[in-house]
XYZ file of C-alpha atoms in Angstrom:
300
model
C 11.035 -12.334 2.956
C 12.538 -12.542 -0.466
C 11.087 -15.972 -0.577
C 7.572 -16.359 0.563
C 5.641 -16.357 -2.496
C 8.799 -16.193 -3.996
C 11.366 -16.966 -6.575
C 13.274 -13.596 -6.862
C 14.049 -11.571 -9.738
C 17.620 -11.472 -10.773
C 19.853 -9.390 -8.446
C 20.243 -5.853 -9.502
C 23.440 -3.905 -9.039
C 23.228 -1.988 -5.682
C 23.337 1.864 -5.839
C 25.890 3.352 -3.408
C 23.898 4.137 -0.208
C 23.170 7.800 0.612
C 21.567 6.951 4.026
C 20.940 10.423 5.270
C 19.875 12.099 2.118
C 18.037 9.369 0.863
C 15.953 8.830 3.974
C 15.356 12.575 4.270
C 14.447 12.975 0.720
C 11.983 9.993 0.942
C 10.323 11.406 3.908
C 10.082 14.827 2.609
C 8.631 13.505 -0.631
C 5.826 11.740 1.302
C 5.117 14.605 3.359
C 4.747 16.893 0.298
C 2.618 14.265 -1.575
C 0.397 13.280 1.442
C 0.744 15.576 4.338
C 1.588 12.597 6.217
C 3.826 13.960 8.886
C 1.029 14.682 11.123
C -0.911 11.512 10.541
C -0.309 8.856 12.736
C 14.227 -18.491 -3.256
C 17.842 -17.111 -2.823
C 18.044 -13.432 -1.563
C 19.748 -11.091 -4.060
C 23.410 -11.123 -3.483
C 23.048 -13.320 -0.200
C 22.089 -16.339 1.631
C 19.017 -18.373 0.776
C 15.901 -17.588 2.762
C 15.831 -20.767 4.368
C 13.659 -22.545 6.826
C 16.512 -24.243 8.791
C 16.887 -21.732 11.456
C 13.204 -20.808 11.869
C 11.968 -20.201 15.310
C 10.846 -23.217 17.672
C 7.299 -21.651 18.106
C 4.456 -23.720 16.723
C 1.043 -22.758 15.651
C -2.109 -24.483 17.101
C -3.291 -27.165 14.946
C -6.532 -25.881 14.189
C -8.396 -22.690 13.946
C -10.337 -20.367 11.381
C -8.801 -19.775 8.021
C -8.483 -16.007 8.954
C -8.756 -13.837 11.942
C -11.122 -11.082 11.174
C -10.061 -8.641 14.033
C -9.127 -8.552 17.707
C -12.661 -9.009 18.650
C -12.813 -5.519 20.478
C -15.428 -3.225 19.611
C -14.149 -0.821 17.048
C -13.250 2.739 18.149
C -14.471 5.941 16.032
C -11.751 7.621 14.438
C -10.201 9.011 11.227
C -10.434 5.514 9.850
C -13.884 4.520 10.665
C -15.552 2.800 7.679
C -12.190 1.669 6.360
C -11.143 -1.925 5.974
C -7.497 -2.886 6.020
C -6.141 -6.322 5.590
C -2.738 -7.327 7.384
C -1.019 -10.164 5.684
C 1.651 -11.474 8.146
C 4.139 -13.424 5.975
C 4.746 -17.045 6.540
C 3.672 -19.000 9.359
C 5.517 -20.571 12.133
C 4.038 -23.940 11.523
C 5.114 -24.040 7.901
C 8.407 -25.743 8.787
C 6.189 -28.715 9.954
C 4.223 -28.842 6.716
C 6.673 -28.921 3.992
C 4.367 -31.071 1.598
C 1.589 -28.675 1.824
C 3.526 -25.596 1.469
C 5.403 -27.014 -1.334
C 2.316 -27.601 -3.459
C 1.991 -25.171 -6.347
C -0.681 -22.530 -6.956
C -1.305 -20.305 -9.865
C -0.010 -16.737 -9.551
C -1.032 -15.414 -12.933
C 2.146 -15.197 -14.395
C 2.997 -19.005 -13.712
C 2.876 -21.195 -10.720
C 4.613 -21.135 -7.260
C 4.945 -22.805 -4.089
C 1.895 -22.368 -1.715
C 3.940 -20.536 0.969
C 7.519 -20.808 2.292
C 9.005 -20.990 5.822
C 10.663 -17.522 5.595
C 14.094 -16.597 6.908
C 15.553 -16.049 10.331
C 18.471 -14.102 12.183
C 21.605 -15.997 12.751
C 20.272 -16.483 16.404
C 17.228 -18.011 15.282
C 14.567 -15.388 15.528
C 12.237 -16.547 12.720
C 10.522 -14.240 10.232
C 7.281 -15.793 10.835
C 7.492 -14.761 14.680
C 8.647 -11.189 13.605
C 5.602 -10.636 11.138
C 3.065 -11.735 13.578
C 4.411 -9.438 16.254
C 4.438 -6.575 13.933
C 1.184 -7.302 12.292
C -0.652 -7.663 15.768
C 0.934 -4.268 16.904
C -0.148 -2.770 13.521
C -3.648 -4.173 14.062
C -3.967 -2.440 17.446
C -2.920 0.999 16.154
C -5.301 0.832 13.157
C -8.233 -0.341 15.201
C -7.554 2.586 17.562
C -8.215 4.783 14.605
C -11.405 3.209 13.926
C -10.414 0.822 10.879
C -11.768 -2.795 10.705
C -8.834 -4.935 10.291
C -8.512 -8.350 9.048
C -5.533 -10.556 9.504
C -4.980 -13.407 6.917
C -3.445 -15.447 9.772
C -3.040 -14.917 13.385
C -0.937 -17.962 14.340
C -4.364 -19.746 14.241
C -3.504 -22.279 11.519
C -1.167 -25.075 11.025
C 0.496 -23.659 7.954
C -0.125 -21.019 5.412
C -2.488 -19.754 4.075
C -1.420 -20.253 0.353
C -0.290 -17.066 -1.515
C -3.367 -17.199 -3.711
C -5.709 -17.500 -0.463
C -3.685 -14.502 0.795
C -4.882 -12.346 -1.988
C -8.297 -13.618 -1.841
C -8.834 -12.741 1.633
C -8.040 -9.025 0.813
C -10.314 -9.143 -2.079
C -13.327 -10.715 -0.529
C -12.741 -8.315 2.458
C -13.340 -5.386 -0.118
C -10.085 -3.932 1.654
C -9.220 -0.454 1.101
C -5.524 -1.213 1.621
C -3.456 -4.410 2.094
C -0.066 -4.623 3.575
C 2.083 -7.945 3.677
C 4.570 -7.619 6.481
C 7.863 -9.364 5.950
C 11.800 -9.040 6.613
C 14.534 -10.015 4.074
C 17.080 -12.749 4.161
C 19.815 -11.248 2.209
C 23.826 -11.007 2.572
C 25.517 -9.485 5.610
C 25.999 -5.762 4.831
C 22.719 -5.438 2.985
C 20.724 -3.165 5.268
C 17.486 -1.168 5.221
C 13.880 -1.596 4.220
C 12.083 -1.641 0.912
C 8.324 -1.658 -0.188
C 7.424 -3.966 -3.085
C 4.779 -2.618 -5.390
C 2.830 -4.709 -7.937
C 3.650 -4.583 -11.575
C 1.274 -4.391 -14.344
C 0.074 -7.891 -14.904
C -2.718 -9.374 -16.997
C -3.455 -12.995 -17.736
C -3.679 -16.227 -16.017
C -6.394 -15.073 -13.922
C -4.551 -11.820 -12.768
C -5.218 -8.325 -13.633
C -3.532 -5.553 -11.736
C -4.370 -2.802 -14.008
C -6.685 -1.127 -11.457
C -4.357 -1.351 -8.640
C -1.052 -0.382 -9.987
C -1.435 3.397 -9.321
C -3.148 3.309 -5.956
C -0.684 0.747 -4.708
C 2.165 2.827 -5.613
C 0.810 5.742 -3.674
C 0.117 3.169 -0.775
C 3.829 2.256 -1.032
C 5.155 5.734 -1.234
C 3.354 6.933 1.842
C 4.388 3.805 3.930
C 8.074 4.284 2.863
C 7.946 7.902 3.804
C 6.471 7.471 7.112
C 8.784 4.335 7.894
C 11.655 6.380 7.432
C 10.520 9.191 9.647
C 9.121 7.065 12.361
C 11.914 4.232 12.493
C 14.644 6.161 11.436
C 15.812 3.318 9.095
C 17.070 4.109 5.710
C 15.874 2.737 2.363
C 17.543 -0.621 1.320
C 21.217 -0.232 0.022
C 20.967 -3.129 -2.059
C 17.463 -2.767 -3.861
C 15.339 -0.231 -5.209
C 18.064 2.289 -6.023
C 18.032 4.205 -2.543
C 14.286 4.930 -3.277
C 12.804 2.197 -0.743
C 10.610 1.094 -3.560
C 10.860 -2.085 -5.727
C 8.319 -3.263 -8.398
C 7.847 -6.984 -9.148
C 5.587 -9.145 -11.198
C 6.500 -12.552 -9.623
C 4.686 -12.317 -6.433
C 1.145 -14.006 -6.410
C 0.085 -11.985 -3.471
C 0.335 -8.928 -5.405
C -0.515 -10.530 -8.809
C -3.851 -11.777 -7.718
C -4.953 -8.919 -5.827
C -7.693 -6.625 -7.079
C -7.462 -4.129 -4.100
C -4.475 -1.751 -3.418
C -1.640 -3.946 -1.985
C 1.968 -3.756 -1.053
C 4.740 -5.927 0.681
C 7.083 -4.287 3.118
C 10.445 -5.878 3.793
C 11.208 -3.935 7.303
C 14.944 -4.961 7.190
C 17.408 -7.811 6.534
C 17.233 -10.478 9.232
C 20.843 -11.821 7.969
C 22.659 -8.626 8.671
C 23.655 -8.225 12.518
C 22.915 -4.311 12.619
C 19.413 -4.944 11.095
C 18.746 -8.005 13.303
C 19.332 -6.005 16.282
C 16.616 -3.641 15.208
C 14.220 -6.551 14.036
C 14.750 -8.307 17.248
C 13.913 -5.173 19.565
C 10.387 -4.797 20.755
C 10.733 -1.044 20.950
C 11.659 -0.973 17.242
C 9.049 -3.345 16.117
C 6.481 -0.952 17.890
C 7.983 1.796 15.920
C 7.836 -0.302 12.683
C 4.180 -0.760 13.103
C 3.616 2.907 13.817
C 5.442 3.854 10.388
C 3.399 1.460 8.636
C -0.076 2.628 10.231
C 0.856 6.367 9.642
C 1.497 5.434 5.966
C -1.752 3.399 5.716
C -3.717 6.156 7.417
C -2.289 8.815 5.262
C -3.440 6.777 2.120
C -6.807 6.140 3.329
C -7.440 9.858 4.400
C -6.121 11.201 1.193
């Protein structure tokens, strides 16, 4: 993603990658913290997160503003009574609605574009396709555990929603947790995932003071489980090998009043990461890693 809602913060010096130890350490930290082992703009240092290679898929030209769930009766399980909002980043139709997505909305710390097109692999697999696929898999996993799941969009809108509406959907649902699913568009050689946490922001209609702490816990649990389930390492180019990054320039986080994080599942512009992101088997693991992190957070 490093685009969506986004003008990025200045690039940070990359810490030297310690793949095995960082991944193991983060997973162990999560397990210690939560007992989760048994629970289910330009990119920094790289290519712009552009629309040029977005996928050929199109969204239908009409549909409700948000898909509340799969429509199936809810199962009873460990997450019964909990509401999770999944926010699939971007929209396959954004590329056809540049005027609408370039309109600017307030994000608390300023104003930003309504949305962006997202990035894509060099072969043209669009982030917007990836995010929908992982989000749908994640919805199924969470509903099987009894959660009520709301998607901010399910390929049922011509574009968007705008970043302020994405936040509002989570708020109005009274979500116990919100996860925005993305993939990055950084430089070749930059690999791994990272989870973006909300910074303390007050003003301009934004107030994250009540969600900073629980959002960090949500992010830590997702990161630890993502390592454990997918085998992917934390980012080697952002987050100092922790897999965590805190930002105040994202409207989807600034405007949230419920615990919320973004996850960049990998770098679409790196061929090794792209091979994972385009694998259906790996995307299922990614969804499971996120689901187990969310489940661990909600059962704490």
